[in-house]
Short mmCIF file of C-alpha atoms in Angstrom, two decimals:
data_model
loop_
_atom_site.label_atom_id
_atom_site.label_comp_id
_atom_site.label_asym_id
_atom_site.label_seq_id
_atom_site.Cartn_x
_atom_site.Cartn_y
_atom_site.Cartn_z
CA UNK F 377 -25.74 -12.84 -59.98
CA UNK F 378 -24.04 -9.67 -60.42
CA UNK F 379 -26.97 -7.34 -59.09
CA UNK F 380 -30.06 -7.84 -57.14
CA UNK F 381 -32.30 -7.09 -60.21
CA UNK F 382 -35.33 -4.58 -60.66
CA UNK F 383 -36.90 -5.16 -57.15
CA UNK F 384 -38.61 -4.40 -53.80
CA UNK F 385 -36.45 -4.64 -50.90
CA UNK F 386 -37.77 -4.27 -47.44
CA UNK F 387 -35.59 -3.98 -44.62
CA UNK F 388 -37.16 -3.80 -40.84
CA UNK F 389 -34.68 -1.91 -38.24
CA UNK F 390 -33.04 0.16 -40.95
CA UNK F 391 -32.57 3.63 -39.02
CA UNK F 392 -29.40 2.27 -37.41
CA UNK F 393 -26.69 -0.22 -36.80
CA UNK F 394 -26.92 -3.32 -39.17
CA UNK F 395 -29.59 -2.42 -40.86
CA UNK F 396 -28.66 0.94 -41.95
CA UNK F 397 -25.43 -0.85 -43.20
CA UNK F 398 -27.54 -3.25 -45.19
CA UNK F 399 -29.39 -0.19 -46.71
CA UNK F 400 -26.45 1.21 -48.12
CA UNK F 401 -24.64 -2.14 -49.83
CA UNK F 402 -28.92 -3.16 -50.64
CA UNK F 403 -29.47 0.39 -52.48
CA UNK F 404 -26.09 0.21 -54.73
CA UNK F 405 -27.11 -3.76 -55.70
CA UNK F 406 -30.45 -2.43 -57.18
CA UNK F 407 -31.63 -1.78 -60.67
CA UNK F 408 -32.88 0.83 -61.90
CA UNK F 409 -36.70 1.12 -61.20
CA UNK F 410 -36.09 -0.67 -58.00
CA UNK F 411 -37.72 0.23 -54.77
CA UNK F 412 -36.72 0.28 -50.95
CA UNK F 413 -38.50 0.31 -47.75
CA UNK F 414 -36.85 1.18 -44.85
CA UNK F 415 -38.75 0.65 -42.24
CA UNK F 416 -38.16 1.96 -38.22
CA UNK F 417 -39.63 2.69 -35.09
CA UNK F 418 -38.19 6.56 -35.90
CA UNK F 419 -39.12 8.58 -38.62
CA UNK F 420 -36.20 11.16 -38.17
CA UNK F 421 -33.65 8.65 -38.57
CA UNK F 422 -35.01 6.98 -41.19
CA UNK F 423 -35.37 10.25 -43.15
CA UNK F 424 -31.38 11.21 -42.58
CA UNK F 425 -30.80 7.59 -43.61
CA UNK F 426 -32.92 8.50 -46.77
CA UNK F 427 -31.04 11.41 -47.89
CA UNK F 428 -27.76 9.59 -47.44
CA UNK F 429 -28.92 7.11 -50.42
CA UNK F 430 -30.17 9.37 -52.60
CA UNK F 431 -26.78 11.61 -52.50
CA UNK F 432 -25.44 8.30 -53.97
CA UNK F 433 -27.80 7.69 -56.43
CA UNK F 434 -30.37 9.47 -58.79
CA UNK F 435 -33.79 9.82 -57.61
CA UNK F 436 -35.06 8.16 -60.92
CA UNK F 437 -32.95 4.97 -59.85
CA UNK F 438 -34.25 4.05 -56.60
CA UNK F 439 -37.38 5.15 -55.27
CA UNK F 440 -36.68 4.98 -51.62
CA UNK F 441 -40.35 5.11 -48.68
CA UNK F 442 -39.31 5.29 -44.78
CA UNK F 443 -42.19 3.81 -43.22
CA UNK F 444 -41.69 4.60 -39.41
CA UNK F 445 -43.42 2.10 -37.51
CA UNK F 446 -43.69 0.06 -34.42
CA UNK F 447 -43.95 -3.51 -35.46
CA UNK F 448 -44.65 -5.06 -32.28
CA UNK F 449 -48.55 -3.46 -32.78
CA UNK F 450 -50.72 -4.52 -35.58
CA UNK F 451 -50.94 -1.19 -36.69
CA UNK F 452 -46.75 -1.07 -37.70
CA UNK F 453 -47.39 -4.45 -38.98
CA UNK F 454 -50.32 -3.21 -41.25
CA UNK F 455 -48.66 -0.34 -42.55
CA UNK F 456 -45.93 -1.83 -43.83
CA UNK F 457 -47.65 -4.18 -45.95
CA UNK F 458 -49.67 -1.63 -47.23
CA UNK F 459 -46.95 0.65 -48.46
CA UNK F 460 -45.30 -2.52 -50.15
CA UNK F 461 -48.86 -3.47 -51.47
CA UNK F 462 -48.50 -0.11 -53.08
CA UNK F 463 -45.59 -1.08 -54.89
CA UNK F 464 -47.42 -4.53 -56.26
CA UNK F 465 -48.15 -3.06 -59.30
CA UNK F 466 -45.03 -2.57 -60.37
CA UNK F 467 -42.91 -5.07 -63.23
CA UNK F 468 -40.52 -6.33 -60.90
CA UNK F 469 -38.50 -9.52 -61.39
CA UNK F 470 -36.72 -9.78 -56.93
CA UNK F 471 -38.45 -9.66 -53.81
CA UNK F 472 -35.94 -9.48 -50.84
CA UNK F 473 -37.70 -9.22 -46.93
CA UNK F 474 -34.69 -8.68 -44.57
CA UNK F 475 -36.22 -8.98 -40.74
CA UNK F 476 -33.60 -7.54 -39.13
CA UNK F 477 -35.72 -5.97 -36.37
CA UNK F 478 -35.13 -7.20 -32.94
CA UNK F 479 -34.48 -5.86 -29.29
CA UNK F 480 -31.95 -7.23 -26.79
CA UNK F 481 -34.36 -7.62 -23.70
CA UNK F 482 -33.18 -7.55 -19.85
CA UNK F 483 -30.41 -9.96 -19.37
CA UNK F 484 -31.41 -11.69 -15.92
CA UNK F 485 -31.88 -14.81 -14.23
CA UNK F 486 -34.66 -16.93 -15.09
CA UNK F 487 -36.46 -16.80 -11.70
CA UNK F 488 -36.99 -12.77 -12.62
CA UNK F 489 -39.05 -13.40 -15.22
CA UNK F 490 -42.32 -13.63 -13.63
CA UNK F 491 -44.25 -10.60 -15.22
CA UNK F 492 -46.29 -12.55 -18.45
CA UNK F 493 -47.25 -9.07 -20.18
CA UNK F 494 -43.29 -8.30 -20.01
CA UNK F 495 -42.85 -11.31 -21.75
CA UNK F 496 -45.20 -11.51 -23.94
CA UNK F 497 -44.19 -7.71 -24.86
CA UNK F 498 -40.83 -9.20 -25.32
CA UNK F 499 -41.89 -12.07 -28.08
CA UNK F 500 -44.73 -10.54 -29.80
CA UNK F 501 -42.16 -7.87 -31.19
CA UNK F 502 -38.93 -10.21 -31.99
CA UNK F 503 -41.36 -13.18 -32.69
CA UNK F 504 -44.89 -12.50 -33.73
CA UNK F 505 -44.01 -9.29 -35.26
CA UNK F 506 -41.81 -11.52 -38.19
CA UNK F 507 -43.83 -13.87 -38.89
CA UNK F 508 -47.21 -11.31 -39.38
CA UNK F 509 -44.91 -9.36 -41.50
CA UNK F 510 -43.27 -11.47 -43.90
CA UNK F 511 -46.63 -13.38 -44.08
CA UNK F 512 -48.01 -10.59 -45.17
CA UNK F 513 -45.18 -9.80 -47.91
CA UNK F 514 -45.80 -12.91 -49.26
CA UNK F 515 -49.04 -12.72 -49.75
CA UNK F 516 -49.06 -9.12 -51.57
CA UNK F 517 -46.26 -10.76 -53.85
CA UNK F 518 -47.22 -13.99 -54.62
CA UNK F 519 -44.67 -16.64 -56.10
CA UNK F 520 -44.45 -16.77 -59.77
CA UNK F 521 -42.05 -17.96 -62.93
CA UNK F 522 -40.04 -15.19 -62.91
CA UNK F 523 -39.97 -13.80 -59.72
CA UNK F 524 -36.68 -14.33 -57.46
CA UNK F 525 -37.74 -13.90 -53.47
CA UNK F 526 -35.55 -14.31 -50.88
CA UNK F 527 -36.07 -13.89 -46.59
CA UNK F 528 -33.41 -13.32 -44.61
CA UNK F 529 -33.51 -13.33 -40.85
CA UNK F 530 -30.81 -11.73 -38.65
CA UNK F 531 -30.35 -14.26 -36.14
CA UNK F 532 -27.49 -15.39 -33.43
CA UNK F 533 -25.11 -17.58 -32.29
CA UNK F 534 -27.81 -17.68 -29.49
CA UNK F 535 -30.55 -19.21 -32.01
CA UNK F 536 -28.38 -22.25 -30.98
CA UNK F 537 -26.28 -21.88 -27.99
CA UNK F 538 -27.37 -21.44 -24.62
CA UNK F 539 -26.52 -18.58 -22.15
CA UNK F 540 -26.94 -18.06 -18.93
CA UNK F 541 -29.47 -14.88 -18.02
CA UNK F 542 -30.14 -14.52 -21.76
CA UNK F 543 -33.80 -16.85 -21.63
CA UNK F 544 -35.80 -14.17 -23.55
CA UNK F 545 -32.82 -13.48 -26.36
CA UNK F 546 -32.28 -16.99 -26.96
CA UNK F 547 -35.63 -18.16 -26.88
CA UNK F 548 -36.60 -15.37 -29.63
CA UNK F 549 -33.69 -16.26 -31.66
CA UNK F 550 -34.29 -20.02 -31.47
CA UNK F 551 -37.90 -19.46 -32.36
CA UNK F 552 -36.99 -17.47 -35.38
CA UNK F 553 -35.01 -19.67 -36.59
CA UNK F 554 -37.45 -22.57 -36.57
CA UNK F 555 -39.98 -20.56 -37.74
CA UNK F 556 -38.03 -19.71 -41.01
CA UNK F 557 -37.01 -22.98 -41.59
CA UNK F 558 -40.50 -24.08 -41.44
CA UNK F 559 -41.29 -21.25 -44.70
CA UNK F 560 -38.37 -22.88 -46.27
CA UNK F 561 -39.96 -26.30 -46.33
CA UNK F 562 -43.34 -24.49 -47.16
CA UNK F 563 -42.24 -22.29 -50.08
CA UNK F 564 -39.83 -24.03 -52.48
CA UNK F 565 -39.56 -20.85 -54.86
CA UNK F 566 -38.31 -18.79 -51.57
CA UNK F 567 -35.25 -19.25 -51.07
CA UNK F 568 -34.86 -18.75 -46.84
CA UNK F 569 -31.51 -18.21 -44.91
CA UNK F 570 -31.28 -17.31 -41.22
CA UNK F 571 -27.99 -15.20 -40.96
CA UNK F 572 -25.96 -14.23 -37.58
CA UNK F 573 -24.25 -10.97 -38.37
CA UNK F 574 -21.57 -11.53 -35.94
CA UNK F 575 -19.96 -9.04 -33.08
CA UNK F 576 -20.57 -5.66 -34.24
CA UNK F 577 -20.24 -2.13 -33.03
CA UNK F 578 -23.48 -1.27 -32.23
CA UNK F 579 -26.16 0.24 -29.52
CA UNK F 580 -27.17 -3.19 -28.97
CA UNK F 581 -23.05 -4.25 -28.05
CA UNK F 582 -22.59 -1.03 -25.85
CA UNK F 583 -26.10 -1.91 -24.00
CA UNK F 584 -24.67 -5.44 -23.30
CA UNK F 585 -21.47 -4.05 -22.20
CA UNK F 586 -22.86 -1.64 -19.84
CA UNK F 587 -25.39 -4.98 -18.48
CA UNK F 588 -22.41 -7.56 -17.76
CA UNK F 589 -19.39 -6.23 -18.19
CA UNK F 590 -18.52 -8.33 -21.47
CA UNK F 591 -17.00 -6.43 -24.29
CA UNK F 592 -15.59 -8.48 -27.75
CA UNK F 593 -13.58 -7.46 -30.36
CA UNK F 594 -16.35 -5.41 -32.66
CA UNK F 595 -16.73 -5.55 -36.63
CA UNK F 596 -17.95 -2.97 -38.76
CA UNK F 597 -21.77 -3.45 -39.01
CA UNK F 598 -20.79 -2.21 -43.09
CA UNK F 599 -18.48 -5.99 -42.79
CA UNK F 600 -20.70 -8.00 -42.08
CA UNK F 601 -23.52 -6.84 -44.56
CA UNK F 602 -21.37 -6.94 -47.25
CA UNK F 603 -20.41 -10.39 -46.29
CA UNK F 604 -24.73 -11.30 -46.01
CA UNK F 605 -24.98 -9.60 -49.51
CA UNK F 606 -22.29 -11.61 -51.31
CA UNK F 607 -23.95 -14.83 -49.96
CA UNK F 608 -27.66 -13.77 -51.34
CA UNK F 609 -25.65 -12.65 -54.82
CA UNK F 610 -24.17 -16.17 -54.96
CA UNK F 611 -27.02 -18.13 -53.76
CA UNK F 612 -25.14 -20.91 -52.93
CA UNK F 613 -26.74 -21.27 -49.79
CA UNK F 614 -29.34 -24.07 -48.53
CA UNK F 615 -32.54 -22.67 -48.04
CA UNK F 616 -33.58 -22.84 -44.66
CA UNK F 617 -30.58 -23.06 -43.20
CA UNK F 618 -28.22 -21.31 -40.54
CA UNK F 619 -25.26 -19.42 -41.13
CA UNK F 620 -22.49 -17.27 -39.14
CA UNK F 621 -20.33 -14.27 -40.19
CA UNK F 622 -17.52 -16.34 -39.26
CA UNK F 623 -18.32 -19.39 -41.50
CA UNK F 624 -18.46 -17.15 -44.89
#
């Protein structure tokens, strides 16, 4: 495929870092009538983030909602589905759910984690939070002869690899990742991949930097989304499955 059709796209974490760079290849891979939510813990962002797209595009081409919410409550959760249940009505012929919201977590030994709200905090938002969301996406677009829909989830390295102090990072990641190859299995018409974006200069590498010490040789967050786009245009890819920046 050449474009991504006349669809919905809903990306979670969009107001920065990889998932602001996703909104900008997503919003030129649309057709016309297409619609994109961007959705955020903040509103401010999300609205600069808005106005960005639209001075690429016309207004009639793309209509664009920032839904600024907290998805680790039910309430974030619930309002997102709601503004995409909105949207329902609407001929479209691509869904595309890109869970790209996630938080880092303390980096510590495993001992330290003795505190089971903390935790709990922790996986309800990179866990429970994607699962509740894209269960509820599926259900306000239901799978039909016609209808393309594809899940992505931004993964790791880590979904697979151990590492020391990381417990709650790898755990979520690994969880994810099952967890999305289970829909795979599930849904035959949805096509499923679990993507690790690779390195990138973001927040989230600067916070780790400033926590251990580590720094790696940073990509473009714009690199590696154009890389995660190409693979969803060519849809080569085995649904369910796990791939890294540096494989494609």
């Amino acid at each position: 495929m050449e474009t991504l059709g006349r669809g919905i796209c809903i990306i979670t974490g969009a107001s920065k870092g990889f998932g602001r760079a996703l909104a900008h290849e997503v919003c030129h891979l649309l057709e016309p009538g297409s619609v994109l939510l961007l959705v955020a813990r903040s509103g401010t962002l999300l609205q600069e983030l808005k106005e960005e797209l639209q001075s690429f595009t016309d207004k009639q081409w793309l209509v664009v909602h920032c839904i600024a919410a907290d998805l680790s409550t039910r309430e974030g959760v619930n309002e997102t589905v709601r503004v995409a249940r909105q949207e329902a009505v609407n001929e479209i012929d691509n869904v595309l759910l890109i869970n790209n919201a996630g938080s880092l977590g303390p980096i510590s030994g495993f001992q330290s984690f003795t505190d089971l709200e903390r935790v709990n905090s922790y996986l309800s938002f990179n866990i429970s939070s994607a699962l509740t969301l894209t269960a509820g996406i599926l259900q306000t677009f239901p799978c039909r002869p016609g209808l393309r829909w594809s899940v992505v989830n931004v993964s790791s390295i880590y979904a697979l690899q151990a590492l020391p102090s990381w417990a709650l990072y790898c755990t979520a990641k690994a969880a994810r990742k099952m967890m999305f190859s289970v829909l795979a299995e599930e849904e035959p018409n949805v096509k499923v991949l679990s993507y690790s974006p690779g390195p990138m200069d973001t927040d989230m590498q600067e916070e780790i930097q400033r926590s251990t010490g580590i720094s790696h040789c940073l990509f473009p967050c714009q690199e590696s989304a154009a890389k995660l786009m190409k693979l969803l245009l060519d849809n080569d890819f085995s649904s369910g499955g796990h791939l890294d920046f540096f494989e494609v």
